[in-house]
mmCIF file of C-alpha atoms and ligand atoms in Angstrom:
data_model
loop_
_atom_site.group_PDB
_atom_site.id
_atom_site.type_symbol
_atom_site.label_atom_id
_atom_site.label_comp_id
_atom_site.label_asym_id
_atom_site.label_seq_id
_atom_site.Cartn_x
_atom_site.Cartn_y
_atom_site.Cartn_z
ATOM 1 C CA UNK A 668 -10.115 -16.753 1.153
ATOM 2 C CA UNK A 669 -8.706 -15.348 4.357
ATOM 3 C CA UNK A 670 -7.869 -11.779 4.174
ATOM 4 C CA UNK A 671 -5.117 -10.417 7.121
ATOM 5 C CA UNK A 672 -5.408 -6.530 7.186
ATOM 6 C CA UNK A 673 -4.840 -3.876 9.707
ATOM 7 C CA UNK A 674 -5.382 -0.242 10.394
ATOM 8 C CA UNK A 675 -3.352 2.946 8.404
ATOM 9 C CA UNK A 676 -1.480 0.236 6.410
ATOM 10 C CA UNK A 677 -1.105 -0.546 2.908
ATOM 11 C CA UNK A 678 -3.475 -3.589 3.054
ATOM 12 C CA UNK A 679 -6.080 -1.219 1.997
ATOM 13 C CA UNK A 680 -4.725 -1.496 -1.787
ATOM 14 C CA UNK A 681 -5.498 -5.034 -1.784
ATOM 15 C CA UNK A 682 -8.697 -4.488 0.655
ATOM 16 C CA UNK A 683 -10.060 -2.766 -2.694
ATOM 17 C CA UNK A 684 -8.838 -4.741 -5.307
ATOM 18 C CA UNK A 685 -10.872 -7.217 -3.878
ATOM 19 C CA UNK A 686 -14.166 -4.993 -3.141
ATOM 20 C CA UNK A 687 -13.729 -3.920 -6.909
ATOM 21 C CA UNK A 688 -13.657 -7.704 -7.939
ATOM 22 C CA UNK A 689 -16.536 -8.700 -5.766
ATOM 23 C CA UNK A 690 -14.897 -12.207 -4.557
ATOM 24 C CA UNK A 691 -16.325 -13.491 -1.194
ATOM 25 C CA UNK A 692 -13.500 -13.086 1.460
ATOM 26 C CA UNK A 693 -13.252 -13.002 4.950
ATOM 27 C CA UNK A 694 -11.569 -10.262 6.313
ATOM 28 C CA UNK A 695 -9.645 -10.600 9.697
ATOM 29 C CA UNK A 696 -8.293 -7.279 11.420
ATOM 30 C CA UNK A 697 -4.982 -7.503 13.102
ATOM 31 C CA UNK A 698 -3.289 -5.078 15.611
ATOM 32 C CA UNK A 699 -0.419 -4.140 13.485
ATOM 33 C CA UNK A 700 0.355 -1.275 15.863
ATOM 34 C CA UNK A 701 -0.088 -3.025 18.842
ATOM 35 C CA UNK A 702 2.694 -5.919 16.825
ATOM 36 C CA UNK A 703 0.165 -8.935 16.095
ATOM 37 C CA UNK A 704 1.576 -9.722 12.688
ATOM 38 C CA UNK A 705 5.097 -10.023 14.701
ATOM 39 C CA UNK A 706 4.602 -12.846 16.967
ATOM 40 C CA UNK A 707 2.527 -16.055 17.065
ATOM 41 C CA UNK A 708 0.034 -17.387 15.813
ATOM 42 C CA UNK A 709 0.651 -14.856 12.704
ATOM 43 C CA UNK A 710 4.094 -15.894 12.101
ATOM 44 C CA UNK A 711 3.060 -19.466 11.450
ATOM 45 C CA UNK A 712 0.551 -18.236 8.874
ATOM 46 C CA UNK A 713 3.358 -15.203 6.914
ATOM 47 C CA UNK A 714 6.608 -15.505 8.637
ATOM 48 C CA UNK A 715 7.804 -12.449 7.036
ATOM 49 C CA UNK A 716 4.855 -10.784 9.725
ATOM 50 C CA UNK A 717 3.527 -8.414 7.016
ATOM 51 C CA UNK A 718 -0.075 -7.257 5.956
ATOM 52 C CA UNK A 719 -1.448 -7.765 3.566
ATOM 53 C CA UNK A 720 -1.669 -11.893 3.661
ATOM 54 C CA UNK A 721 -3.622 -13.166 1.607
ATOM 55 C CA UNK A 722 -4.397 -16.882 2.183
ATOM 56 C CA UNK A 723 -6.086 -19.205 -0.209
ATOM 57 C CA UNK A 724 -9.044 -21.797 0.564
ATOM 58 C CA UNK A 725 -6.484 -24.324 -0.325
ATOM 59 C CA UNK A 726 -4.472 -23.108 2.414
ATOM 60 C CA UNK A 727 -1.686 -21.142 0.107
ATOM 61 C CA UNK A 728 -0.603 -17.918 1.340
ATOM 62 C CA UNK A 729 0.509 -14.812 -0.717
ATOM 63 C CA UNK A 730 2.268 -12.065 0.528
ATOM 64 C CA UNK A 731 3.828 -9.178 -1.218
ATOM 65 C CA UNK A 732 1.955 -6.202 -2.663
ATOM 66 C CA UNK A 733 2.484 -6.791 -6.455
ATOM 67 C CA UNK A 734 2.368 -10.690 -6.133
ATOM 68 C CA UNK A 735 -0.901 -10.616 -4.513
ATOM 69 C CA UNK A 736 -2.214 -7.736 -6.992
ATOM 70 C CA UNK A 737 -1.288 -9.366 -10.009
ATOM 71 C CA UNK A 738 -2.390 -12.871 -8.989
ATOM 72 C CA UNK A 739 -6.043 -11.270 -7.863
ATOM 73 C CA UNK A 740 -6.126 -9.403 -11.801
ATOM 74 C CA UNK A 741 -4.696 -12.525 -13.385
ATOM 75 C CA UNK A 742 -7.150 -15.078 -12.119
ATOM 76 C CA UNK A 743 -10.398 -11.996 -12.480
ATOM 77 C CA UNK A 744 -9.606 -11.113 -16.180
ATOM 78 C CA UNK A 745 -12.903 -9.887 -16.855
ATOM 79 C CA UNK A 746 -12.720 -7.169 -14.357
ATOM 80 C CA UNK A 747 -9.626 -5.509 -16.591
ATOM 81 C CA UNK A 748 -7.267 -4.990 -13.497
ATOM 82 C CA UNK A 749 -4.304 -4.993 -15.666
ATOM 83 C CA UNK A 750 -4.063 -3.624 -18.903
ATOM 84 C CA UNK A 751 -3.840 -5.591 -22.377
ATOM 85 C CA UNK A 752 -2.010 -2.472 -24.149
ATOM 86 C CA UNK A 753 2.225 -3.807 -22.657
ATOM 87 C CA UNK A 754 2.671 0.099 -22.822
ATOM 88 C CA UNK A 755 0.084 0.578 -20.373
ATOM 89 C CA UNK A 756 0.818 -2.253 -18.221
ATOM 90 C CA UNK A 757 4.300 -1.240 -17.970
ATOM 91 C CA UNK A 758 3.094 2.465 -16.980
ATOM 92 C CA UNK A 759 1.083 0.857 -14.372
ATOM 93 C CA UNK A 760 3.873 -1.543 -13.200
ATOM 94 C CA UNK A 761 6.293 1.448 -13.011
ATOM 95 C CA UNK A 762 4.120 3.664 -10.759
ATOM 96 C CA UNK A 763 2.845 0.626 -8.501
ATOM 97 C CA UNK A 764 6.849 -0.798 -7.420
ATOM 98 C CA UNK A 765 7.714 3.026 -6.895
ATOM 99 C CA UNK A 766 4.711 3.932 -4.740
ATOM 100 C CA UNK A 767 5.362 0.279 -2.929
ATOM 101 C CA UNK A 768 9.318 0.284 -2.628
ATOM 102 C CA UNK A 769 10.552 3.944 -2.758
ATOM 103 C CA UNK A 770 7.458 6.185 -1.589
ATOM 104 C CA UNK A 771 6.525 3.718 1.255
ATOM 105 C CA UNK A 772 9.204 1.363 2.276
ATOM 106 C CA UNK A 773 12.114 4.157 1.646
ATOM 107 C CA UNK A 774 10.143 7.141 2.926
ATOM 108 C CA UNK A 775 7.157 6.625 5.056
ATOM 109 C CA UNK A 776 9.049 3.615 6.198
ATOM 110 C CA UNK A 777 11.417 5.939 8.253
ATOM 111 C CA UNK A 778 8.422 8.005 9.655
ATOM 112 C CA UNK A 779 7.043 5.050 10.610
ATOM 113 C CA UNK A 780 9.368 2.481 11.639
ATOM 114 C CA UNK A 781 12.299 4.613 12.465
ATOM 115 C CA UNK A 782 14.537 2.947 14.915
ATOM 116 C CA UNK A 783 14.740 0.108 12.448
ATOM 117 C CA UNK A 784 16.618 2.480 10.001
ATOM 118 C CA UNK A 785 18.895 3.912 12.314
ATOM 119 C CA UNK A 786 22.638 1.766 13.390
ATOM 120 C CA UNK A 787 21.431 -1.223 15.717
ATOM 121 C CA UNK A 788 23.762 -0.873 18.578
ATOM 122 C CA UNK A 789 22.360 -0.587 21.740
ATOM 123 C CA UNK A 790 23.399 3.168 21.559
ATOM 124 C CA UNK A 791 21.607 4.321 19.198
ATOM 125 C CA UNK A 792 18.233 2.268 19.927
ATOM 126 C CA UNK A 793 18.614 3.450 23.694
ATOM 127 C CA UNK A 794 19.118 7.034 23.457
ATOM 128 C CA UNK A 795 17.544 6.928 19.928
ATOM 129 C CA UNK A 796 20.465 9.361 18.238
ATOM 130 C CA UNK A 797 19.811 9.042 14.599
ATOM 131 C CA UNK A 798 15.910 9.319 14.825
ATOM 132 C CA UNK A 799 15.652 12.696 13.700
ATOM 133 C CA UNK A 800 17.721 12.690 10.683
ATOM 134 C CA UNK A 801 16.078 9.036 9.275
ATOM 135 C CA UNK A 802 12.904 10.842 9.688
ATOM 136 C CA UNK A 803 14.298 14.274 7.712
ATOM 137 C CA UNK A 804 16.004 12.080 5.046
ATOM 138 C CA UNK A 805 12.139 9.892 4.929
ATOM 139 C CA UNK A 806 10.594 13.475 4.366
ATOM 140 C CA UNK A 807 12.906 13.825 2.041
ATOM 141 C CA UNK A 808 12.568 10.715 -0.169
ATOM 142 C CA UNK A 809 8.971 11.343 0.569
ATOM 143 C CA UNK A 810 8.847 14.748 -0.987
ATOM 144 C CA UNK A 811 11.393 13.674 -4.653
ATOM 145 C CA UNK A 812 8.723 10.479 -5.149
ATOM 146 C CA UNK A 813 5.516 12.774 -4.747
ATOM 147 C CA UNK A 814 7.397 15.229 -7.018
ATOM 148 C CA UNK A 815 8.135 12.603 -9.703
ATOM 149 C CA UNK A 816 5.080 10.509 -9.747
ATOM 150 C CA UNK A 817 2.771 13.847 -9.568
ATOM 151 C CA UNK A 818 4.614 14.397 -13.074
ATOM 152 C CA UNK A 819 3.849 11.078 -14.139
ATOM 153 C CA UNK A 820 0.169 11.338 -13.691
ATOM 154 C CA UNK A 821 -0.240 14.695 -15.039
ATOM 155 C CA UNK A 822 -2.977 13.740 -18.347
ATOM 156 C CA UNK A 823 -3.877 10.895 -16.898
ATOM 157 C CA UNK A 824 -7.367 9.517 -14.605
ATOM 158 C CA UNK A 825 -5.288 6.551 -13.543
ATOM 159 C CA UNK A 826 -1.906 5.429 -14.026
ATOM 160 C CA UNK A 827 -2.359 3.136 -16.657
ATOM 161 C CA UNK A 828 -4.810 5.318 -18.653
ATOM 162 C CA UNK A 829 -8.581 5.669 -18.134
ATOM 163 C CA UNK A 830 -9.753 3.097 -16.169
ATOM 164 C CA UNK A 831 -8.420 1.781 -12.572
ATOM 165 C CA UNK A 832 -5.800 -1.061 -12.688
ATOM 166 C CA UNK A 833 -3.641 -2.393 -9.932
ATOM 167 C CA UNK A 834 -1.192 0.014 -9.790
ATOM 168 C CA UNK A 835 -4.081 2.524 -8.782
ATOM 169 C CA UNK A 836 -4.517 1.299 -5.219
ATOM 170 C CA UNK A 837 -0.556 0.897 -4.443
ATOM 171 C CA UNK A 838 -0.416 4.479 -5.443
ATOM 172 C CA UNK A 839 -3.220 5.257 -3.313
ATOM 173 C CA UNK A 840 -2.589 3.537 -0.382
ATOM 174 C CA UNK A 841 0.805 5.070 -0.398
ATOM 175 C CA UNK A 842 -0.211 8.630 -1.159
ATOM 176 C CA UNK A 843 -2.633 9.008 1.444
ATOM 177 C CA UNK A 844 0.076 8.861 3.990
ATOM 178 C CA UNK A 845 1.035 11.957 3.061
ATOM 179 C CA UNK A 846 -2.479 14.496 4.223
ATOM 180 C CA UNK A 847 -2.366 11.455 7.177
ATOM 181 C CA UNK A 848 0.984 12.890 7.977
ATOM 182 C CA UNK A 849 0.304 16.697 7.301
ATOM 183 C CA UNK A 850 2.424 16.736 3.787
ATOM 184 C CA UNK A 851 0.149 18.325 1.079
ATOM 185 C CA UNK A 852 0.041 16.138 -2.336
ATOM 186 C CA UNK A 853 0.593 18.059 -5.453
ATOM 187 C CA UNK A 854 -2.368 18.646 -7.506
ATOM 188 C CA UNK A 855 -2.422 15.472 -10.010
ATOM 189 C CA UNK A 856 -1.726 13.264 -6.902
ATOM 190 C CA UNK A 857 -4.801 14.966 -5.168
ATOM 191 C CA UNK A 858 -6.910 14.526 -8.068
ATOM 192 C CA UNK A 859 -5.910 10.894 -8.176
ATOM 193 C CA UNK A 860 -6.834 10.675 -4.726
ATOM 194 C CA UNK A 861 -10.312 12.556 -4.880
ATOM 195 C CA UNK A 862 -10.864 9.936 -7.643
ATOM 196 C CA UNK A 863 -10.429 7.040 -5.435
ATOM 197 C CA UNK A 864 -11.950 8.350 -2.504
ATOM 198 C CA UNK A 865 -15.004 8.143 -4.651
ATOM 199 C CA UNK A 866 -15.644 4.807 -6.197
ATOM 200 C CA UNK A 867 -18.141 2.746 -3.832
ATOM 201 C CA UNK A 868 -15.389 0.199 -3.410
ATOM 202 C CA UNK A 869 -12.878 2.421 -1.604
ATOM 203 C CA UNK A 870 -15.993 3.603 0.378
ATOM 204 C CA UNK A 871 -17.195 0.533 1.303
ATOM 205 C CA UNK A 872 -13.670 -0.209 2.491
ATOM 206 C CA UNK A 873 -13.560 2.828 4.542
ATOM 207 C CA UNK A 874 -16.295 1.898 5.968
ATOM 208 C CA UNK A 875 -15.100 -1.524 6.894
ATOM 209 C CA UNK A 876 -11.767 0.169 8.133
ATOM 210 C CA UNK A 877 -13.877 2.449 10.369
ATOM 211 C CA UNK A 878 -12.850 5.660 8.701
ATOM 212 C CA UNK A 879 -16.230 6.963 7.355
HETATM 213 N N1 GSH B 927 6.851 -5.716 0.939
HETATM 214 C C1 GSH B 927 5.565 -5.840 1.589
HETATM 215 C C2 GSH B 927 5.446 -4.730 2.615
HETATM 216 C C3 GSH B 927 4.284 -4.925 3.529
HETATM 217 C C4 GSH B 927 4.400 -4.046 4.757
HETATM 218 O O1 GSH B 927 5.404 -3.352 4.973
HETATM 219 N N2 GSH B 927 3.371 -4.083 5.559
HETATM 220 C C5 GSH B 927 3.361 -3.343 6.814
HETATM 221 C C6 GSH B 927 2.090 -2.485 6.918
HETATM 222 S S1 GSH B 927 2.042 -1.191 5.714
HETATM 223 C C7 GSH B 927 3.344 -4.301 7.972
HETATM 224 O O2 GSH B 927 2.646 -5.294 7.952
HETATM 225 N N3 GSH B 927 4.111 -3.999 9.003
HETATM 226 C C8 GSH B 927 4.091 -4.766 10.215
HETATM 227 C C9 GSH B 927 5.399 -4.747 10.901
HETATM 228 O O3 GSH B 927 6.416 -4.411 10.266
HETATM 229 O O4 GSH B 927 5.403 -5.063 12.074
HETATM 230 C C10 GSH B 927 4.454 -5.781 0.565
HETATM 231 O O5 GSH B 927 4.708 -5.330 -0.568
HETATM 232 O O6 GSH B 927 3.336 -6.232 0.842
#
């Protein structure tokens, strides 16, 4: 498997899932920043231009956080990546699509891609108008999610109960934006975080990611 990743993004939820599973992989480091994943010869591999792409030996490629998640617990069983209790699953489910598509794509989103939330005339993208109230409404999306998920992990090691699942590293990928960005998480967010931080698959990923 071909693994397309780059640095300060959310690959690095999928970068662990597969660490924790321990499948061979090769790992290829794009320069999101820089706009690789935007033009050719990425585009021919995920036209939608996103990390993280995961492509297959036979040559299928899988994009989207919770697609490629799932699919990497579903075909690992053994490694218990998604819960058998339907309560728990759901739990985890719940937590992973709002860290993915309300704490990231609503709110860090607008910190970090803000032109492309402001009107598209050539107005606004020239003298870039509405930049600094996309990036006080992101703060403030930002600042409700943390709020709301730091409730929903009070009690809990993980957000499906005691042991990591795949919700885990969507929630952590997306809350570590927020120190990144000088916003301070609320306590059961931070604990969550030390908690990652120090399982020897996150490390070795930081490693790889040139962060440790
Ligand atoms: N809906 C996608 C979002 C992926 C995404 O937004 N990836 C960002 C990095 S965090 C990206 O590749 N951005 C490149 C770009 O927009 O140019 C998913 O769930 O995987």
């Amino acid at each position: 498997m071909k693994f397309f990743w780059g640095p300060h993004t959310c690959a690095i939820g999928i970068h662990i899932l597969l660490e924790e599973i321990g499948i061979p992989y090769d790992s290829v480091k794009m320069d999101v920043a820089g706009g690789e994943t935007g033009r050719e010869p990425f585009t021919a591999i995920n036209p939608k231009g996103k990390v993280p792409t995961l492509v297959r030996d036979d040559g299928t490629v899988m994009t989207e956080y919770g697609a490629i998640a799932t699919w990497l617990a579903r075909t690992n069983p053994d490694k218990g990546l998604i819960p058998a209790d339907p309560e728990a699953e759901r739990q985890g489910i719940e937590i992973m699509d709002y860290a993915v598509g309300t704490l990231h794509l609503q709110g860090f989103g607008r910190l970090f891609k803000t032109a492309n939330y402001e009107p598209q005339d050539i107005l606004h993208q020239t003298l870039k108008l509405g930049q600094a109230s996309v990036k006080e409404q992101g703060r403030a999306i930002i600042d409700a999610a943390l709020t709301i998920l730091d409730r929903q992990m009070a009690g809990r090691a993980y957000v499906a109960g005691e042991t990591l699942t795949i919700g885990d590293t969507a929630l952590f990928y997306a809350t570590r934006w927020a120190p990144q960005e000088g916003i301070t998480l609320p306590p059961h967010l931070a604990k969550h975080h030390e908690r990652m931080v120090a399982r020897p698959a996150v490390e070795r990923v930081r490693a790889i990611w040139g962060e440790t």
